[in-house]
Short mmCIF file of C-alpha atoms in Angstrom, two decimals:
data_model
loop_
_atom_site.label_atom_id
_atom_site.label_comp_id
_atom_site.label_asym_id
_atom_site.label_seq_id
_atom_site.Cartn_x
_atom_site.Cartn_y
_atom_site.Cartn_z
CA MET A 1 -38.73 6.58 14.83
CA LYS A 2 -39.95 3.78 12.05
CA ILE A 3 -41.43 5.95 9.64
CA PHE A 4 -37.75 7.60 9.65
CA LYS A 5 -35.64 4.07 9.96
CA ARG A 6 -37.60 3.15 6.63
CA ILE A 7 -36.78 6.70 4.97
CA LEU A 8 -33.71 5.97 5.45
CA LEU A 9 -33.62 1.44 4.79
CA GLY A 10 -35.33 2.85 1.32
CA ILE A 11 -32.51 5.17 0.53
CA ILE A 12 -29.69 2.30 1.46
CA ILE A 13 -31.79 -0.04 -1.48
CA ILE A 14 -31.53 2.21 -3.47
CA LEU A 15 -27.68 3.60 -3.74
CA VAL A 16 -26.79 -0.28 -3.42
CA VAL A 17 -29.42 -0.78 -6.61
CA LEU A 18 -27.14 2.14 -8.15
CA GLY A 19 -24.42 0.88 -7.16
CA VAL A 20 -24.93 -2.72 -8.98
CA GLY A 21 -26.04 -0.34 -11.62
CA ILE A 22 -22.93 1.29 -12.77
CA VAL A 23 -20.42 -0.83 -11.61
CA GLY A 24 -21.76 -2.87 -13.75
CA ASN A 25 -21.95 -0.76 -17.32
CA GLY A 26 -18.78 -0.31 -16.72
CA TYR A 27 -17.47 -3.96 -16.50
CA PHE A 28 -20.16 -4.60 -20.11
CA TYR A 29 -18.26 -1.36 -21.57
CA TYR A 30 -14.43 -2.96 -20.57
CA ARG A 31 -15.60 -6.09 -22.09
CA GLU A 32 -16.68 -4.30 -25.36
CA ALA A 33 -12.92 -2.00 -25.31
CA LEU A 34 -10.86 -6.03 -25.26
CA LYS A 35 -13.28 -7.20 -27.89
CA GLU A 36 -12.71 -4.40 -30.16
CA MET A 37 -8.83 -5.00 -29.26
CA PRO A 38 -6.95 -6.90 -27.04
CA LEU A 39 -4.48 -5.53 -24.94
CA ALA A 40 -1.99 -7.47 -25.88
CA ASP A 41 -2.35 -5.71 -29.30
CA LYS A 42 -2.55 -2.65 -28.44
CA VAL A 43 0.26 -2.48 -26.30
CA SER A 44 2.03 -3.49 -29.64
CA SER A 45 0.66 -1.19 -31.66
CA ILE A 46 1.94 1.41 -28.96
CA ARG A 47 4.58 0.73 -29.38
CA GLU A 48 5.21 0.14 -33.44
CA LYS A 49 4.29 4.74 -33.35
CA GLU A 50 7.30 6.17 -34.69
CA ASN A 51 8.33 7.83 -31.57
CA TYR A 52 7.75 5.46 -29.48
CA ALA A 53 10.91 6.11 -26.49
CA LEU A 54 11.35 3.69 -24.29
CA ILE A 55 11.77 3.67 -20.43
CA SER A 56 15.42 3.77 -20.12
CA GLU A 57 16.13 6.86 -22.63
CA MET A 58 13.93 8.73 -20.21
CA PRO A 59 16.50 10.34 -17.87
CA LYS A 60 15.92 9.03 -14.58
CA ILE A 61 14.07 13.14 -12.02
CA TYR A 62 12.33 12.64 -15.62
CA LYS A 63 10.61 9.20 -14.28
CA GLU A 64 10.79 10.94 -10.32
CA ALA A 65 9.01 14.07 -11.33
CA VAL A 66 5.39 11.79 -13.54
CA VAL A 67 5.83 9.97 -10.95
CA SER A 68 5.44 11.98 -7.50
CA VAL A 69 3.17 15.26 -8.85
CA GLU A 70 0.27 11.58 -10.67
CA ASP A 71 0.55 8.89 -8.44
CA HIS A 72 3.65 9.09 -5.59
CA ARG A 73 2.16 5.08 -4.79
CA PHE A 74 2.33 4.20 -8.37
CA TYR A 75 4.94 1.58 -6.91
CA SER A 76 2.32 0.05 -4.91
CA HIS A 77 -0.19 -0.13 -5.32
CA MET A 78 -1.83 -2.42 -7.52
CA GLY A 79 -3.91 -0.50 -10.46
CA ILE A 80 -6.05 1.54 -8.41
CA ASP A 81 -5.30 4.25 -4.54
CA VAL A 82 -8.20 3.65 -2.89
CA ILE A 83 -6.62 6.74 -0.81
CA ALA A 84 -6.24 8.88 -3.26
CA ILE A 85 -10.04 7.54 -3.97
CA GLY A 86 -11.23 8.15 -1.23
CA ARG A 87 -10.57 11.78 -0.90
CA ALA A 88 -11.31 12.53 -4.14
CA VAL A 89 -15.46 10.96 -3.30
CA VAL A 90 -15.19 13.18 -0.02
CA ASN A 91 -14.55 16.10 -2.13
CA ASP A 92 -16.89 15.30 -5.45
CA ILE A 93 -19.68 15.15 -2.48
CA LYS A 94 -18.79 19.15 -1.24
CA ALA A 95 -18.78 20.19 -4.55
CA MET A 96 -22.04 17.67 -6.05
CA LYS A 97 -20.73 16.66 -8.99
CA TYR A 98 -17.79 14.66 -10.68
CA VAL A 99 -14.36 17.35 -10.49
CA GLU A 100 -12.06 14.47 -9.01
CA GLY A 101 -11.07 11.32 -10.33
CA GLY A 102 -7.67 10.01 -8.11
CA SER A 103 -6.30 7.91 -11.03
CA THR A 104 -3.53 6.55 -10.89
CA ILE A 105 -0.97 6.42 -13.07
CA THR A 106 -2.41 2.85 -14.74
CA GLN A 107 -5.43 4.36 -14.56
CA GLN A 108 -5.01 7.15 -16.71
CA LEU A 109 -3.20 5.44 -19.03
CA ALA A 110 -6.44 3.13 -19.15
CA LYS A 111 -8.53 5.85 -20.39
CA ASN A 112 -5.45 7.45 -22.73
CA ILE A 113 -5.28 3.67 -24.87
CA TYR A 114 -9.43 2.65 -24.07
CA PHE A 115 -11.89 5.37 -23.62
CA THR A 116 -12.95 9.12 -24.11
CA GLN A 117 -12.27 11.54 -20.92
CA ASP A 118 -15.87 11.89 -20.23
CA LYS A 119 -16.82 11.81 -16.88
CA LYS A 120 -19.16 9.59 -16.38
CA PHE A 121 -19.10 6.97 -13.05
CA SER A 122 -19.34 3.92 -16.11
CA ARG A 123 -16.66 4.70 -17.55
CA LYS A 124 -14.59 5.45 -14.89
CA ILE A 125 -15.04 1.73 -13.54
CA ALA A 126 -14.51 0.25 -16.59
CA GLU A 127 -11.34 2.22 -16.81
CA MET A 128 -10.94 0.45 -13.27
CA PHE A 129 -11.81 -2.91 -14.24
CA MET A 130 -9.22 -2.05 -17.65
CA ALA A 131 -6.52 -0.56 -14.74
CA PHE A 132 -5.99 -3.99 -13.06
CA ASN A 133 -6.36 -5.93 -16.41
CA ILE A 134 -3.28 -4.11 -17.14
CA GLU A 135 -1.38 -3.81 -13.61
CA ARG A 136 -1.97 -8.10 -13.83
CA ASN A 137 0.16 -8.56 -17.45
CA TYR A 138 2.84 -5.20 -17.36
CA GLU A 139 5.23 -4.85 -15.16
CA LYS A 140 5.62 -1.19 -13.20
CA ASP A 141 8.02 0.26 -15.35
CA GLU A 142 6.00 -1.13 -18.49
CA ILE A 143 3.09 0.93 -17.03
CA LEU A 144 5.28 4.17 -16.99
CA GLU A 145 6.76 3.68 -19.82
CA LEU A 146 2.88 2.88 -21.73
CA TYR A 147 1.34 6.14 -20.64
CA LEU A 148 4.62 8.66 -21.54
CA ASN A 149 3.60 7.38 -24.87
CA THR A 150 0.22 8.15 -24.57
CA SER A 151 -0.48 11.34 -23.20
CA TYR A 152 -1.13 13.71 -24.80
CA PHE A 153 1.59 16.89 -24.08
CA GLY A 154 0.15 20.21 -25.79
CA ASP A 155 1.07 21.74 -29.23
CA GLY A 156 -0.08 18.51 -31.67
CA TYR A 157 2.30 15.79 -29.73
CA TYR A 158 0.79 12.55 -28.81
CA THR A 159 4.29 11.49 -26.47
CA ALA A 160 6.97 12.32 -23.89
CA LYS A 161 9.80 12.23 -27.10
CA GLU A 162 7.58 13.87 -29.35
CA ALA A 163 7.61 17.08 -26.34
CA CYS A 164 11.29 16.27 -25.93
CA ASN A 165 11.71 17.32 -29.75
CA GLY A 166 9.34 20.10 -30.12
CA TYR A 167 9.88 21.72 -26.96
CA PHE A 168 13.33 21.90 -26.44
CA ASP A 169 14.58 20.27 -29.39
CA LYS A 170 16.64 17.53 -27.97
CA GLU A 171 16.16 13.73 -27.07
CA LEU A 172 14.17 12.77 -23.93
CA SER A 173 18.42 11.63 -22.70
CA GLU A 174 20.03 14.74 -23.43
CA MET A 175 16.84 16.61 -21.40
CA SER A 176 18.75 19.19 -18.52
CA ASP A 177 16.46 18.53 -14.98
CA TYR A 178 14.89 21.86 -15.57
CA GLU A 179 13.19 20.98 -18.93
CA ALA A 180 12.30 17.16 -17.39
CA ILE A 181 10.56 18.86 -14.34
CA LEU A 182 8.74 21.32 -16.87
CA LEU A 183 7.74 18.77 -19.11
CA ALA A 184 6.67 16.98 -16.70
CA GLY A 185 3.97 19.20 -15.56
CA ILE A 186 2.37 19.74 -18.88
CA PRO A 187 0.36 16.47 -19.01
CA ASN A 188 -2.90 17.44 -16.47
CA ALA A 189 -3.44 20.04 -18.40
CA PRO A 190 -1.63 20.95 -21.59
CA SER A 191 -3.35 24.02 -23.09
CA VAL A 192 -2.76 25.60 -20.34
CA TYR A 193 0.97 24.32 -19.17
CA ALA A 194 2.31 24.46 -22.50
CA PRO A 195 5.46 25.52 -22.59
CA THR A 196 5.17 27.86 -25.99
CA LYS A 197 0.87 29.46 -25.31
CA ASN A 198 1.65 29.92 -21.85
CA PRO A 199 5.21 29.93 -20.05
CA GLU A 200 4.34 31.80 -17.19
CA LEU A 201 1.72 29.38 -16.61
CA ALA A 202 4.40 26.44 -17.11
CA ARG A 203 6.88 27.78 -15.18
CA GLN A 204 4.27 28.27 -12.49
CA ARG A 205 3.47 24.49 -12.92
CA GLN A 206 7.15 23.22 -12.76
CA LYS A 207 7.07 23.91 -8.83
CA GLN A 208 4.25 22.86 -8.35
CA VAL A 209 6.44 19.88 -9.60
CA MET A 210 8.92 20.21 -7.72
CA ASN A 211 7.75 21.38 -4.19
CA LYS A 212 5.84 16.55 -4.91
CA MET A 213 8.80 15.98 -5.40
CA ILE A 214 10.83 17.49 -2.43
CA LYS A 215 7.30 15.79 -0.03
CA TYR A 216 7.93 12.40 -1.46
CA ASN A 217 11.73 12.77 -1.33
CA TYR A 218 12.63 12.99 -4.60
CA LEU A 219 14.67 16.09 -3.69
CA THR A 220 15.66 18.24 -1.33
CA GLU A 221 15.15 22.20 -1.47
CA SER A 222 18.01 22.47 -1.99
CA GLU A 223 18.97 20.69 -5.01
CA ALA A 224 15.09 22.44 -6.33
CA ASN A 225 16.15 25.90 -6.19
CA SER A 226 19.68 25.09 -7.38
CA ILE A 227 17.03 23.50 -10.53
CA ILE A 228 15.42 26.42 -11.10
CA ASN A 229 18.32 28.59 -10.85
CA SER A 230 19.85 27.10 -13.53
CA LYS A 231 17.61 27.99 -15.94
#
């Protein structure tokens, strides 16, 4: 029994040390990123992009679709979603590898503008620190606006406006409900869901987005069916 307790204590100590090390590395990466370019300067450079679109130009249903499928607690959390992270940790443990991150829209914005797609835990910690920083300095609609102007939509489109122009030959404000929901699903896997590459998979993803919108009370089933049939 004493041996078991010692082994358990040893494991706990190792885990704590590893955890402290990962958090420390993550904070270091976060600080280094800000040294390279402060957050305010980074945001200013993004807003100067030629195809930058204001949140006011985006249809309400498009914003609702994005929030539903990417981060439905976006307007209530402070940068990270503890519930989503807990679920991701459980799934990672089950898979015995990093398969899910539980990232919020704010964390995804941090990754888009400062970090790589590398799935190291220290990078995730840096992303969290940056997300808290972003949330302290910008309103939710500003964060959503920045996210939709820094996400990849496939076919070389790096803003929602570019993607809308390219895929539908329309401005964001001119999108139909059908197109808005289709566009909302693309950034999850642009090479898979780009309508020019896999139109059937893009429609399947669109249906997934609609189901999320129904689940979180942005659409009724009747409204969703009407949108599908409007194509």
